[in-house]
Short mmCIF file of C-alpha atoms in Angstrom, two decimals:
data_model
loop_
_atom_site.label_atom_id
_atom_site.label_comp_id
_atom_site.label_asym_id
_atom_site.label_seq_id
_atom_site.Cartn_x
_atom_site.Cartn_y
_atom_site.Cartn_z
CA MET A 845 0.00 0.00 0.00
CA ASP A 846 2.82 2.36 0.88
CA GLU A 847 4.53 1.55 -2.41
CA SER A 848 1.35 2.25 -4.38
CA LEU A 849 0.80 5.55 -2.57
CA ARG A 850 4.42 6.49 -3.17
CA LYS A 851 4.00 5.87 -6.90
CA ILE A 852 0.83 7.93 -6.99
CA THR A 853 2.56 10.73 -5.10
CA THR A 854 5.53 10.64 -7.49
CA THR A 855 3.22 10.68 -10.52
CA LEU A 856 1.26 13.60 -9.10
CA ALA A 857 4.45 15.50 -8.33
CA LEU A 858 5.69 14.98 -11.89
CA LYS A 859 2.34 16.10 -13.27
CA ASN A 860 2.40 19.19 -11.06
CA GLU A 861 5.90 19.97 -12.30
CA GLU A 862 4.75 19.53 -15.90
CA ILE A 863 1.79 21.87 -15.33
CA THR A 864 4.04 24.39 -13.59
CA ASN A 865 6.43 24.37 -16.55
CA PHE A 866 3.51 24.77 -18.94
CA ILE A 867 2.19 27.74 -16.95
CA CYS A 868 5.64 29.35 -17.07
CA CYS A 869 5.79 28.81 -20.81
CA GLN A 870 2.32 30.29 -21.28
CA LYS A 871 3.22 33.35 -19.19
CA GLN A 872 6.37 33.78 -21.23
CA SER A 873 4.32 33.44 -24.42
CA LEU A 874 1.94 36.16 -23.19
CA GLU A 875 4.87 38.45 -22.51
CA ASN A 876 6.40 37.67 -25.89
CA LEU A 877 3.06 38.26 -27.58
CA GLU A 878 2.80 41.71 -26.00
CA VAL A 879 6.34 42.61 -27.01
CA ASN A 880 6.04 41.22 -30.54
CA SER A 881 2.66 42.83 -31.21
CA SER A 882 3.97 46.19 -30.00
CA ARG A 883 7.03 45.80 -32.21
CA VAL A 884 5.08 44.99 -35.37
CA GLN A 885 2.63 47.83 -34.64
CA GLU A 886 5.55 50.24 -34.32
CA ASP A 887 6.99 48.89 -37.56
CA LEU A 888 3.61 49.33 -39.25
CA GLU A 889 3.32 52.93 -38.08
CA THR A 890 6.86 53.58 -39.25
CA GLU A 891 6.07 52.16 -42.69
CA PHE A 892 2.90 54.25 -43.02
CA SER A 893 4.75 57.37 -41.84
CA SER A 894 7.35 56.66 -44.49
CA LEU A 895 4.61 56.25 -47.10
CA HIS A 896 2.95 59.50 -46.00
CA SER A 897 6.30 61.22 -46.19
CA VAL A 898 6.79 60.02 -49.75
CA LEU A 899 3.30 61.21 -50.72
CA ASP A 900 3.90 64.59 -49.08
CA ASP A 901 7.16 64.97 -50.98
CA ILE A 902 5.44 64.13 -54.27
CA LYS A 903 2.62 66.57 -53.46
CA ASP A 904 5.06 69.39 -52.64
CA SER A 905 6.92 68.76 -55.89
CA MET A 906 3.73 68.85 -57.97
CA VAL A 907 2.42 71.99 -56.20
CA THR A 908 5.76 73.69 -56.91
CA ARG A 909 5.45 72.82 -60.62
CA ILE A 910 1.91 74.31 -60.71
CA LYS A 911 3.14 77.52 -59.08
CA GLN A 912 6.05 77.77 -61.51
CA GLU A 913 3.77 77.21 -64.49
CA ARG A 914 1.30 79.83 -63.21
CA ALA A 915 4.06 82.39 -62.64
CA SER A 916 5.54 81.80 -66.09
CA ARG A 917 2.20 82.19 -67.86
CA THR A 918 1.21 85.18 -65.72
CA TYR A 919 4.41 86.95 -66.76
CA GLU A 920 3.80 86.19 -70.46
CA LEU A 921 0.17 87.35 -70.39
CA GLN A 922 0.87 90.49 -68.33
CA SER A 923 3.73 91.48 -70.67
CA GLN A 924 1.49 91.03 -73.72
CA LEU A 925 -1.36 92.92 -72.03
CA SER A 926 0.93 95.86 -71.15
CA ALA A 927 2.23 96.07 -74.73
CA CYS A 928 -1.30 96.04 -76.14
CA SER A 929 -2.48 98.77 -73.73
CA LYS A 930 0.37 101.07 -74.75
CA ALA A 931 -0.33 100.45 -78.45
CA LEU A 932 -4.02 101.21 -77.96
CA GLU A 933 -3.26 104.45 -76.15
CA SER A 934 -0.95 105.56 -79.00
CA SER A 935 -3.56 104.65 -81.59
CA GLU A 936 -6.26 106.66 -79.82
CA GLU A 937 -4.03 109.75 -79.72
CA LEU A 938 -3.27 109.37 -83.43
CA LEU A 939 -6.98 108.95 -84.22
CA GLU A 940 -7.79 112.19 -82.39
CA VAL A 941 -5.12 114.10 -84.34
CA ALA A 942 -6.51 112.70 -87.59
CA ASN A 943 -10.04 113.83 -86.75
CA GLN A 944 -8.80 117.33 -85.92
CA THR A 945 -6.94 117.52 -89.21
CA LEU A 946 -10.07 116.58 -91.15
CA CYS A 947 -11.84 119.54 -89.56
CA SER A 948 -9.13 122.03 -90.61
CA SER A 949 -10.10 124.49 -93.46
CA GLU A 950 -6.66 125.58 -94.47
CA ALA A 951 -5.51 123.58 -97.50
CA ASP A 952 -1.78 123.96 -96.97
CA ASP A 953 -1.96 122.93 -93.31
CA PHE A 954 -4.25 119.99 -94.19
CA THR A 955 -1.85 118.56 -96.78
CA GLN A 956 1.12 118.58 -94.40
CA ALA A 957 -0.94 117.30 -91.51
CA ALA A 958 -2.32 114.43 -93.60
CA LYS A 959 1.20 113.44 -94.61
CA ASP A 960 2.34 113.46 -90.95
CA ILE A 961 -0.66 111.38 -89.89
CA LYS A 962 0.02 108.86 -92.64
CA ASP A 963 3.62 108.43 -91.51
CA SER A 964 2.55 108.12 -87.87
CA VAL A 965 -0.05 105.46 -88.70
CA THR A 966 2.51 103.47 -90.66
CA MET A 967 4.85 103.43 -87.66
CA ALA A 968 2.10 102.97 -85.04
CA PRO A 969 2.78 100.15 -82.46
CA ALA A 970 -0.73 98.81 -82.99
CA PHE A 971 0.27 97.49 -86.42
CA ARG A 972 3.38 95.71 -85.07
CA LEU A 973 1.56 93.75 -82.34
CA SER A 974 0.64 90.03 -82.54
CA LEU A 975 -2.89 89.61 -81.36
CA LYS A 976 -2.36 85.88 -80.71
CA ALA A 977 -2.09 85.06 -77.02
CA LYS A 978 1.42 83.95 -75.99
CA ALA A 979 0.08 81.70 -73.20
CA THR A 980 -3.11 79.76 -72.64
CA ASP A 981 -5.19 79.91 -69.52
CA SER A 982 -5.75 76.14 -69.47
CA MET A 983 -4.12 74.21 -66.62
CA SER A 984 -5.79 70.87 -67.34
CA HIS A 985 -2.42 69.24 -68.14
CA MET A 986 -1.57 69.69 -64.48
CA MET A 987 -4.50 67.57 -63.37
CA VAL A 988 -3.78 64.19 -61.76
CA ASP A 989 -5.63 60.90 -61.67
CA PHE A 990 -4.74 58.66 -58.75
CA THR A 991 -7.21 55.91 -59.61
CA GLN A 992 -4.50 53.34 -60.30
CA GLU A 993 -2.42 54.39 -57.32
CA ARG A 994 -5.51 54.42 -55.09
CA GLU A 995 -6.31 50.86 -56.14
CA MET A 996 -2.73 49.88 -55.50
CA LEU A 997 -2.74 51.47 -52.05
CA GLN A 998 -5.97 49.68 -51.25
CA THR A 999 -4.17 46.37 -51.82
CA ILE A 1000 -1.64 47.12 -49.08
CA LYS A 1001 -1.63 44.25 -46.61
CA PHE A 1002 0.69 42.30 -44.38
CA LEU A 1003 3.64 40.54 -46.04
CA PRO A 1004 2.67 37.03 -47.14
CA VAL A 1005 4.84 34.01 -46.38
CA PRO A 1006 7.05 33.45 -49.46
CA ALA A 1007 6.25 30.49 -51.67
CA THR A 1008 8.43 27.38 -51.53
CA PRO A 1009 11.15 27.31 -54.21
CA GLU A 1010 11.81 24.26 -56.36
CA ILE A 1011 15.38 23.18 -57.08
CA LEU A 1012 15.78 22.54 -60.81
CA VAL A 1013 17.73 19.29 -60.79
CA SER A 1014 18.27 19.31 -64.56
CA GLU A 1015 19.99 22.72 -64.31
CA CYS A 1016 22.28 21.79 -61.42
CA GLN A 1017 25.89 20.99 -62.28
CA VAL A 1018 28.67 19.16 -60.45
CA CYS A 1019 32.06 19.57 -62.08
CA ASP A 1020 35.63 20.72 -61.33
CA ASN A 1021 34.97 20.41 -57.60
CA THR A 1022 32.18 22.97 -57.71
CA VAL A 1023 28.43 22.59 -57.41
CA THR A 1024 26.00 25.00 -59.09
CA VAL A 1025 22.44 24.88 -57.78
CA GLN A 1026 19.50 26.56 -59.55
CA TRP A 1027 15.94 27.01 -58.33
CA ALA A 1028 12.70 28.80 -59.19
CA LEU A 1029 9.53 30.03 -57.49
CA PRO A 1030 6.07 28.86 -58.62
CA GLU A 1031 5.28 32.47 -59.53
CA THR A 1032 7.05 35.82 -59.47
CA ASP A 1033 7.14 37.49 -56.06
CA SER A 1034 8.45 41.06 -55.97
CA LYS A 1035 8.57 40.96 -52.17
CA ILE A 1036 11.39 38.38 -52.07
CA ASP A 1037 14.46 39.93 -50.46
CA HIS A 1038 16.91 37.00 -50.59
CA TYR A 1039 17.32 33.23 -50.47
CA ASP A 1040 19.04 30.95 -47.95
CA LEU A 1041 20.72 27.81 -49.26
CA GLU A 1042 21.68 24.90 -47.02
CA HIS A 1043 23.83 21.92 -47.97
CA ARG A 1044 25.02 18.84 -46.18
CA ARG A 1045 27.44 16.09 -47.07
CA THR A 1046 26.16 12.54 -46.95
CA ASN A 1047 27.11 9.04 -48.01
CA HIS A 1048 23.63 7.87 -48.96
CA GLU A 1049 21.05 8.85 -51.53
CA GLY A 1050 17.45 9.66 -50.72
CA PRO A 1051 15.69 11.23 -47.71
CA PRO A 1052 17.72 12.18 -44.63
CA ARG A 1053 18.37 9.59 -41.97
CA ALA A 1054 17.37 10.05 -38.35
CA ARG A 1055 21.01 10.51 -37.41
CA GLU A 1056 23.27 12.35 -39.83
CA ASP A 1057 27.05 12.47 -39.50
CA TYR A 1058 27.38 15.91 -41.09
CA PRO A 1059 25.69 19.22 -40.11
CA TRP A 1060 23.84 21.58 -42.43
CA MET A 1061 26.05 24.33 -43.83
CA VAL A 1062 24.24 27.62 -44.50
CA VAL A 1063 24.74 30.23 -47.24
CA GLU A 1064 22.62 33.31 -46.50
CA GLY A 1065 21.64 36.44 -48.42
CA ILE A 1066 21.66 35.03 -51.97
CA CYS A 1067 20.05 37.57 -54.29
CA GLU A 1068 19.85 35.41 -57.44
CA THR A 1069 18.08 32.11 -58.08
CA GLU A 1070 21.32 30.18 -58.40
CA TYR A 1071 24.51 29.74 -56.42
CA THR A 1072 27.88 28.07 -57.03
CA LEU A 1073 29.84 26.43 -54.23
CA THR A 1074 33.56 26.47 -54.97
CA GLY A 1075 36.72 25.05 -53.44
CA LEU A 1076 35.02 21.82 -52.43
CA ARG A 1077 36.66 18.57 -51.45
CA PHE A 1078 34.29 15.71 -52.09
CA ASP A 1079 34.91 13.37 -49.19
CA THR A 1080 31.39 11.93 -49.36
CA HIS A 1081 29.44 10.28 -52.16
CA TYR A 1082 26.62 12.86 -52.21
CA MET A 1083 25.60 16.36 -51.17
CA THR A 1084 22.03 17.25 -50.18
CA PHE A 1085 20.60 20.72 -50.86
CA ARG A 1086 17.55 22.72 -49.83
CA VAL A 1087 16.63 26.39 -50.28
CA LYS A 1088 14.06 28.80 -48.87
CA ALA A 1089 12.86 32.26 -49.92
CA CYS A 1090 12.81 35.19 -47.49
CA ASN A 1091 11.22 38.63 -47.55
CA LYS A 1092 12.13 41.35 -45.10
CA ALA A 1093 9.88 39.89 -42.41
CA VAL A 1094 9.59 36.13 -42.73
CA ALA A 1095 11.09 33.06 -44.40
CA GLY A 1096 9.13 30.48 -46.34
CA GLU A 1097 9.35 26.72 -46.21
CA PHE A 1098 12.41 24.83 -47.40
CA SER A 1099 12.25 23.23 -50.81
CA GLU A 1100 12.18 19.49 -51.27
CA LEU A 1101 15.58 17.96 -50.62
CA VAL A 1102 17.71 17.34 -53.68
CA THR A 1103 20.69 14.98 -53.55
CA LEU A 1104 23.50 15.39 -56.09
CA GLU A 1105 26.20 12.81 -56.66
CA THR A 1106 29.72 14.07 -56.02
CA HIS A 1107 31.87 11.30 -57.44
CA ALA A 1108 35.52 11.70 -56.54
CA PHE A 1109 38.40 9.44 -55.53
CA LEU A 1110 39.08 9.60 -51.81
CA PHE A 1111 41.81 7.74 -50.01
CA LYS A 1112 44.23 7.99 -47.11
CA LEU A 1113 47.88 7.07 -46.85
CA ASP A 1114 48.47 3.63 -45.36
CA ALA A 1115 50.94 4.38 -42.55
CA GLY A 1116 51.33 0.66 -41.99
CA SER A 1117 52.93 0.28 -45.43
CA ALA A 1118 55.34 3.20 -45.03
CA HIS A 1119 59.10 2.78 -44.86
CA GLN A 1120 60.46 3.30 -41.35
CA ASN A 1121 62.12 6.54 -42.42
CA LEU A 1122 58.83 8.06 -43.59
CA LYS A 1123 56.78 10.00 -41.06
CA VAL A 1124 53.13 9.76 -42.16
CA GLU A 1125 50.53 12.15 -40.77
CA ASP A 1126 47.12 11.97 -42.43
CA LEU A 1127 47.90 12.93 -46.07
CA SER A 1128 51.39 14.34 -45.47
CA VAL A 1129 54.73 12.52 -45.50
CA GLU A 1130 58.09 13.77 -44.31
CA TRP A 1131 61.48 12.08 -44.50
CA ASP A 1132 62.74 11.19 -41.04
CA SER A 1133 66.41 10.19 -41.07
CA CYS A 1134 66.14 9.10 -37.45
CA GLY A 1135 63.13 6.91 -38.08
CA GLY A 1136 63.29 3.27 -37.09
CA LYS A 1137 61.13 0.37 -36.21
CA VAL A 1138 61.08 1.20 -32.48
CA VAL A 1139 60.11 4.85 -33.15
CA GLN A 1140 57.44 3.78 -35.62
CA ASP A 1141 55.99 1.23 -33.20
CA ILE A 1142 55.78 3.85 -30.45
CA ARG A 1143 54.01 6.25 -32.82
CA LYS A 1144 51.70 3.47 -33.95
CA ASP A 1145 50.80 2.52 -30.36
CA LYS A 1146 50.12 6.16 -29.55
CA ASN A 1147 47.80 6.51 -32.52
CA ARG A 1148 46.00 3.32 -31.57
CA THR A 1149 45.43 4.67 -28.06
CA ASN A 1150 44.13 8.03 -29.24
CA GLN A 1151 41.76 6.71 -31.84
CA SER A 1152 40.31 3.35 -32.67
CA PRO A 1153 40.93 2.43 -36.31
CA MET A 1154 37.35 1.27 -36.63
CA HIS A 1155 36.15 4.84 -35.97
CA SER A 1156 38.92 6.80 -37.65
CA PRO A 1157 38.06 9.48 -40.23
CA ALA A 1158 39.66 7.33 -42.90
CA ARG A 1159 37.06 4.65 -42.28
CA THR A 1160 33.98 6.71 -41.54
CA ALA A 1161 34.42 9.11 -44.47
CA MET A 1162 33.80 6.61 -47.25
CA ASN A 1163 33.11 3.15 -45.79
CA SER A 1164 34.45 1.92 -49.11
CA PRO A 1165 34.62 -1.83 -49.81
CA LYS A 1166 37.78 -1.03 -51.77
CA ARG A 1167 39.64 -0.05 -48.63
CA VAL A 1168 42.85 -2.06 -48.52
CA PRO A 1169 43.46 -3.84 -45.20
CA SER A 1170 46.80 -2.74 -43.82
CA ALA A 1171 48.88 -5.90 -43.89
CA ARG A 1172 52.36 -4.39 -44.19
CA VAL A 1173 52.92 -3.46 -40.55
CA GLY A 1174 56.13 -5.00 -39.31
CA ARG A 1175 58.15 -7.20 -41.59
CA ASP A 1176 55.93 -6.60 -44.68
CA ARG A 1177 56.38 -2.84 -44.73
CA PHE A 1178 58.69 -1.28 -47.32
CA THR A 1179 62.32 -1.40 -46.36
CA ALA A 1180 65.92 -1.01 -47.58
CA GLU A 1181 65.98 1.78 -50.23
CA SER A 1182 62.29 1.47 -51.11
CA TYR A 1183 61.21 4.66 -49.32
CA THR A 1184 57.61 4.03 -50.30
CA VAL A 1185 54.11 4.50 -48.89
CA LEU A 1186 50.86 3.34 -50.52
CA GLY A 1187 47.31 4.60 -50.48
CA ASP A 1188 44.73 2.64 -48.54
CA THR A 1189 42.14 2.31 -51.35
CA PHE A 1190 42.61 0.38 -54.57
CA ILE A 1191 41.32 1.27 -58.02
CA ASP A 1192 39.55 -1.38 -60.08
CA ALA A 1193 37.22 0.71 -62.27
CA GLY A 1194 36.41 4.19 -63.56
CA GLN A 1195 38.34 7.41 -63.92
CA GLN A 1196 40.11 8.79 -60.85
CA TYR A 1197 42.19 11.89 -60.15
CA TRP A 1198 44.29 13.17 -57.26
CA GLU A 1199 47.07 15.70 -56.76
CA VAL A 1200 50.34 15.70 -54.86
CA ARG A 1201 52.37 18.70 -53.77
CA PHE A 1202 56.06 17.99 -53.18
CA ASP A 1203 59.24 19.78 -52.21
CA LYS A 1204 61.24 20.23 -55.43
CA GLU A 1205 64.39 20.23 -53.29
CA SER A 1206 63.78 16.61 -52.24
CA LYS A 1207 66.73 14.38 -53.12
CA ALA A 1208 64.27 11.97 -54.73
CA PHE A 1209 60.51 11.84 -55.15
CA ALA A 1210 58.15 9.58 -57.10
CA VAL A 1211 54.39 9.38 -57.60
CA GLY A 1212 52.36 6.83 -59.53
CA LEU A 1213 50.50 3.54 -59.29
CA ALA A 1214 51.49 0.11 -58.05
CA LEU A 1215 50.00 -3.36 -58.08
CA ARG A 1216 49.02 -4.77 -54.72
CA ASN A 1217 51.80 -7.33 -54.93
CA LEU A 1218 54.57 -4.70 -55.11
CA GLY A 1219 57.53 -6.17 -53.22
CA ARG A 1220 58.74 -4.65 -49.97
CA PHE A 1221 62.19 -4.08 -51.50
CA ASP A 1222 60.85 -2.76 -54.85
CA GLN A 1223 61.44 0.86 -55.74
CA LEU A 1224 58.72 2.58 -57.76
CA GLY A 1225 59.21 2.18 -61.50
CA LYS A 1226 61.92 -0.48 -61.17
CA SER A 1227 59.62 -3.46 -61.66
CA ASN A 1228 56.64 -4.35 -63.81
CA ALA A 1229 54.41 -3.81 -60.75
CA SER A 1230 54.60 -0.02 -60.71
CA TRP A 1231 54.48 3.08 -62.94
CA CYS A 1232 55.66 6.50 -61.81
CA ILE A 1233 57.15 9.90 -62.53
CA HIS A 1234 60.46 10.24 -60.69
CA LEU A 1235 62.27 13.41 -59.62
CA ASN A 1236 65.99 13.00 -59.03
CA ASN A 1237 68.00 15.75 -57.36
CA TRP A 1238 71.13 13.67 -56.80
CA LEU A 1239 74.10 15.30 -58.59
CA GLN A 1240 71.84 16.85 -61.23
CA GLN A 1241 68.10 17.43 -61.43
CA SER A 1242 66.04 15.27 -63.77
CA LEU A 1243 62.42 14.23 -64.24
CA THR A 1244 61.75 10.80 -65.73
CA ALA A 1245 58.88 8.42 -66.40
CA LYS A 1246 59.68 4.94 -65.08
CA HIS A 1247 58.25 1.44 -65.47
CA ASN A 1248 59.80 -2.02 -65.35
CA ASN A 1249 63.27 -0.53 -64.75
CA LYS A 1250 63.04 1.53 -67.95
CA ALA A 1251 63.16 5.31 -67.87
CA ARG A 1252 62.32 8.13 -70.21
CA THR A 1253 63.51 11.66 -69.53
CA LEU A 1254 60.69 14.21 -69.67
CA ASP A 1255 61.37 17.49 -71.42
CA CYS A 1256 59.08 19.72 -69.36
CA PRO A 1257 59.39 22.15 -66.46
CA ILE A 1258 59.23 20.57 -63.02
CA PRO A 1259 56.02 21.72 -61.30
CA ASP A 1260 55.51 21.88 -57.54
CA ARG A 1261 52.19 20.05 -57.81
CA ILE A 1262 51.39 17.06 -60.00
CA GLY A 1263 47.93 15.81 -60.97
CA VAL A 1264 47.55 12.05 -61.43
CA TYR A 1265 44.80 10.69 -63.71
CA CYS A 1266 43.90 7.00 -64.00
CA ASN A 1267 41.42 5.48 -66.45
CA TYR A 1268 41.34 1.87 -65.33
CA GLU A 1269 39.31 0.41 -68.21
CA GLU A 1270 41.43 2.11 -70.88
CA GLY A 1271 44.70 1.37 -69.09
CA ALA A 1272 45.74 5.04 -69.05
CA LEU A 1273 47.89 6.63 -66.35
CA SER A 1274 48.60 10.33 -67.02
CA PHE A 1275 50.54 12.96 -65.12
CA TYR A 1276 49.71 16.67 -65.36
CA ASN A 1277 51.08 19.96 -64.18
CA ALA A 1278 48.28 20.48 -61.64
CA ARG A 1279 48.36 24.26 -62.00
CA THR A 1280 48.30 24.57 -65.80
CA LYS A 1281 46.71 21.14 -66.55
CA THR A 1282 49.52 20.57 -69.09
CA LEU A 1283 50.08 16.90 -69.89
CA MET A 1284 53.52 15.67 -68.82
CA HIS A 1285 53.38 11.96 -69.65
CA THR A 1286 50.94 9.11 -70.23
CA PHE A 1287 51.48 5.38 -69.71
CA ARG A 1288 49.37 3.05 -71.87
CA THR A 1289 48.96 -0.44 -70.47
CA LYS A 1290 46.38 -3.03 -69.47
CA PHE A 1291 45.70 -3.30 -65.77
CA THR A 1292 45.20 -6.98 -64.99
CA GLN A 1293 44.50 -6.43 -61.31
CA PRO A 1294 43.58 -3.52 -59.00
CA VAL A 1295 46.16 -0.76 -58.56
CA ILE A 1296 46.95 1.50 -55.61
CA PRO A 1297 48.29 5.09 -55.45
CA ALA A 1298 51.98 4.91 -54.59
CA PHE A 1299 54.49 7.51 -53.42
CA SER A 1300 58.18 7.59 -52.58
CA VAL A 1301 60.40 10.28 -51.08
CA TRP A 1302 63.98 10.51 -49.90
CA ASN A 1303 65.26 13.54 -47.98
CA GLY A 1304 62.13 15.56 -48.67
CA CYS A 1305 58.39 15.77 -48.08
CA PHE A 1306 55.06 15.78 -49.90
CA SER A 1307 51.31 16.04 -49.27
CA VAL A 1308 48.39 14.50 -51.13
CA GLN A 1309 45.03 16.08 -51.97
CA THR A 1310 42.20 13.63 -52.57
CA GLY A 1311 38.45 13.94 -52.96
CA LEU A 1312 38.94 15.67 -56.32
CA GLN A 1313 36.87 15.20 -59.45
CA VAL A 1314 38.58 14.70 -62.79
CA PRO A 1315 39.01 18.31 -64.03
CA SER A 1316 37.22 19.11 -67.28
CA ALA A 1317 40.54 20.32 -68.72
CA VAL A 1318 42.04 16.89 -68.05
CA GLN A 1319 39.07 15.11 -69.62
CA SER A 1320 39.40 17.32 -72.69
CA SER A 1321 43.13 16.60 -72.85
CA GLN A 1322 42.50 12.87 -72.63
CA ARG A 1323 40.08 12.97 -75.56
CA LYS A 1324 42.51 15.06 -77.57
CA ASN A 1325 45.57 12.92 -76.85
CA SER A 1326 43.89 9.51 -76.95
CA GLY A 1327 46.03 7.15 -78.99
CA THR A 1328 48.84 9.67 -79.46
CA SER A 1329 50.40 9.78 -75.99
CA SER A 1330 53.61 8.04 -75.12
CA SER A 1331 53.41 4.49 -73.80
CA ASN A 1332 55.32 1.89 -71.85
CA THR A 1333 56.97 0.49 -74.92
CA SER A 1334 58.62 3.85 -75.62
CA LEU A 1335 60.54 3.76 -72.33
CA THR A 1336 64.21 3.06 -72.87
#
């Protein structure tokens, strides 16, 4: 009985707490309602005051024009009236002289007087006047009709919630590591002030999951109905987009989610494969002359303690079935003079592209592809299991293409960043100046098994950039140079 009463008491206490919280929320809502209603009323009065001010300014301007027109016409009419009055007065005086002359009986005086009158009449101002009015008394052109404006003012109402935009999937583009998104409204809305675009990376297609690994990123204040995201690194398979329209007061609903595929080759460096003298940190490698197995094991243990490999960014970013299990730790890692490290994801299909930035002062550097069975003592390009471009700074600087222990010197400037392109089905491995997209060399072969990105450095350093799409300039170059590029058989 005590237990039952205790439960009832606990339930009642929880209910009372819930009601108390609800009452607090309602009181807060009442306060907010008072504040918000006062604010919008003040805004409304401000807007109408502004409208009245505009109308008053227009009225003052139009009244001023009427006064100026009246003054101008008054001056013209008064000037013409004054001139006519003076001419009439002169004519009346001349007429009186003429009548007096007609009454004169002396012939000699009459003849001279008649001649004088004739000359005076000829020169009289009355005959030089224009009796056409210089200005009209009509002011009807200054009349106004505010019927249209009155109807427009009568339509003034509170701002409506903007309509929901629609993202035009057919107009969206994903290329050169940029995404251009276009959208449209169901109908034109002159009240739209701007748009807000949100995007989120994801590894699945379709509607959002209950728990997403990546947050929404927001781009605010877009004035056009399209936007281009630049400088992207595609470390997920897809990107999801949504957009909403905003006027100066309120935002509308988000558009339907649109998911765009962002195909790009993403991999990490396999630290377990690295030579003991290579210090691997994420996508960067630095030559470590003091490196050794003991040092590497300590670093490896430290990394294992800090982060479980099952939950590392390298695994969670792609969850790719092509991830290569690291099996080179210990005795299988590269050794002797094979200062090599491999990527952790193999290539068995499609077109892939990545870039590597390296120190041109490195004593030796190489970048390319290798088969999975590349020997632990093999140096890149010195067996039939690898293809590479090799920089040699020992004694004299040279840049060569190497495969199966054959080399071909490349007659091109040495860039500080190289783009690597692989077309697995066509057996093409091309190297580009990553800045100018100038083709440096192409291997033509037939890949009989999956290949892995491979790198080598001695007394130097390099860093890799992945998650890149094949640049359109590279695709164009491949079409242009297909069948004409240099091949393995040309290496001597």
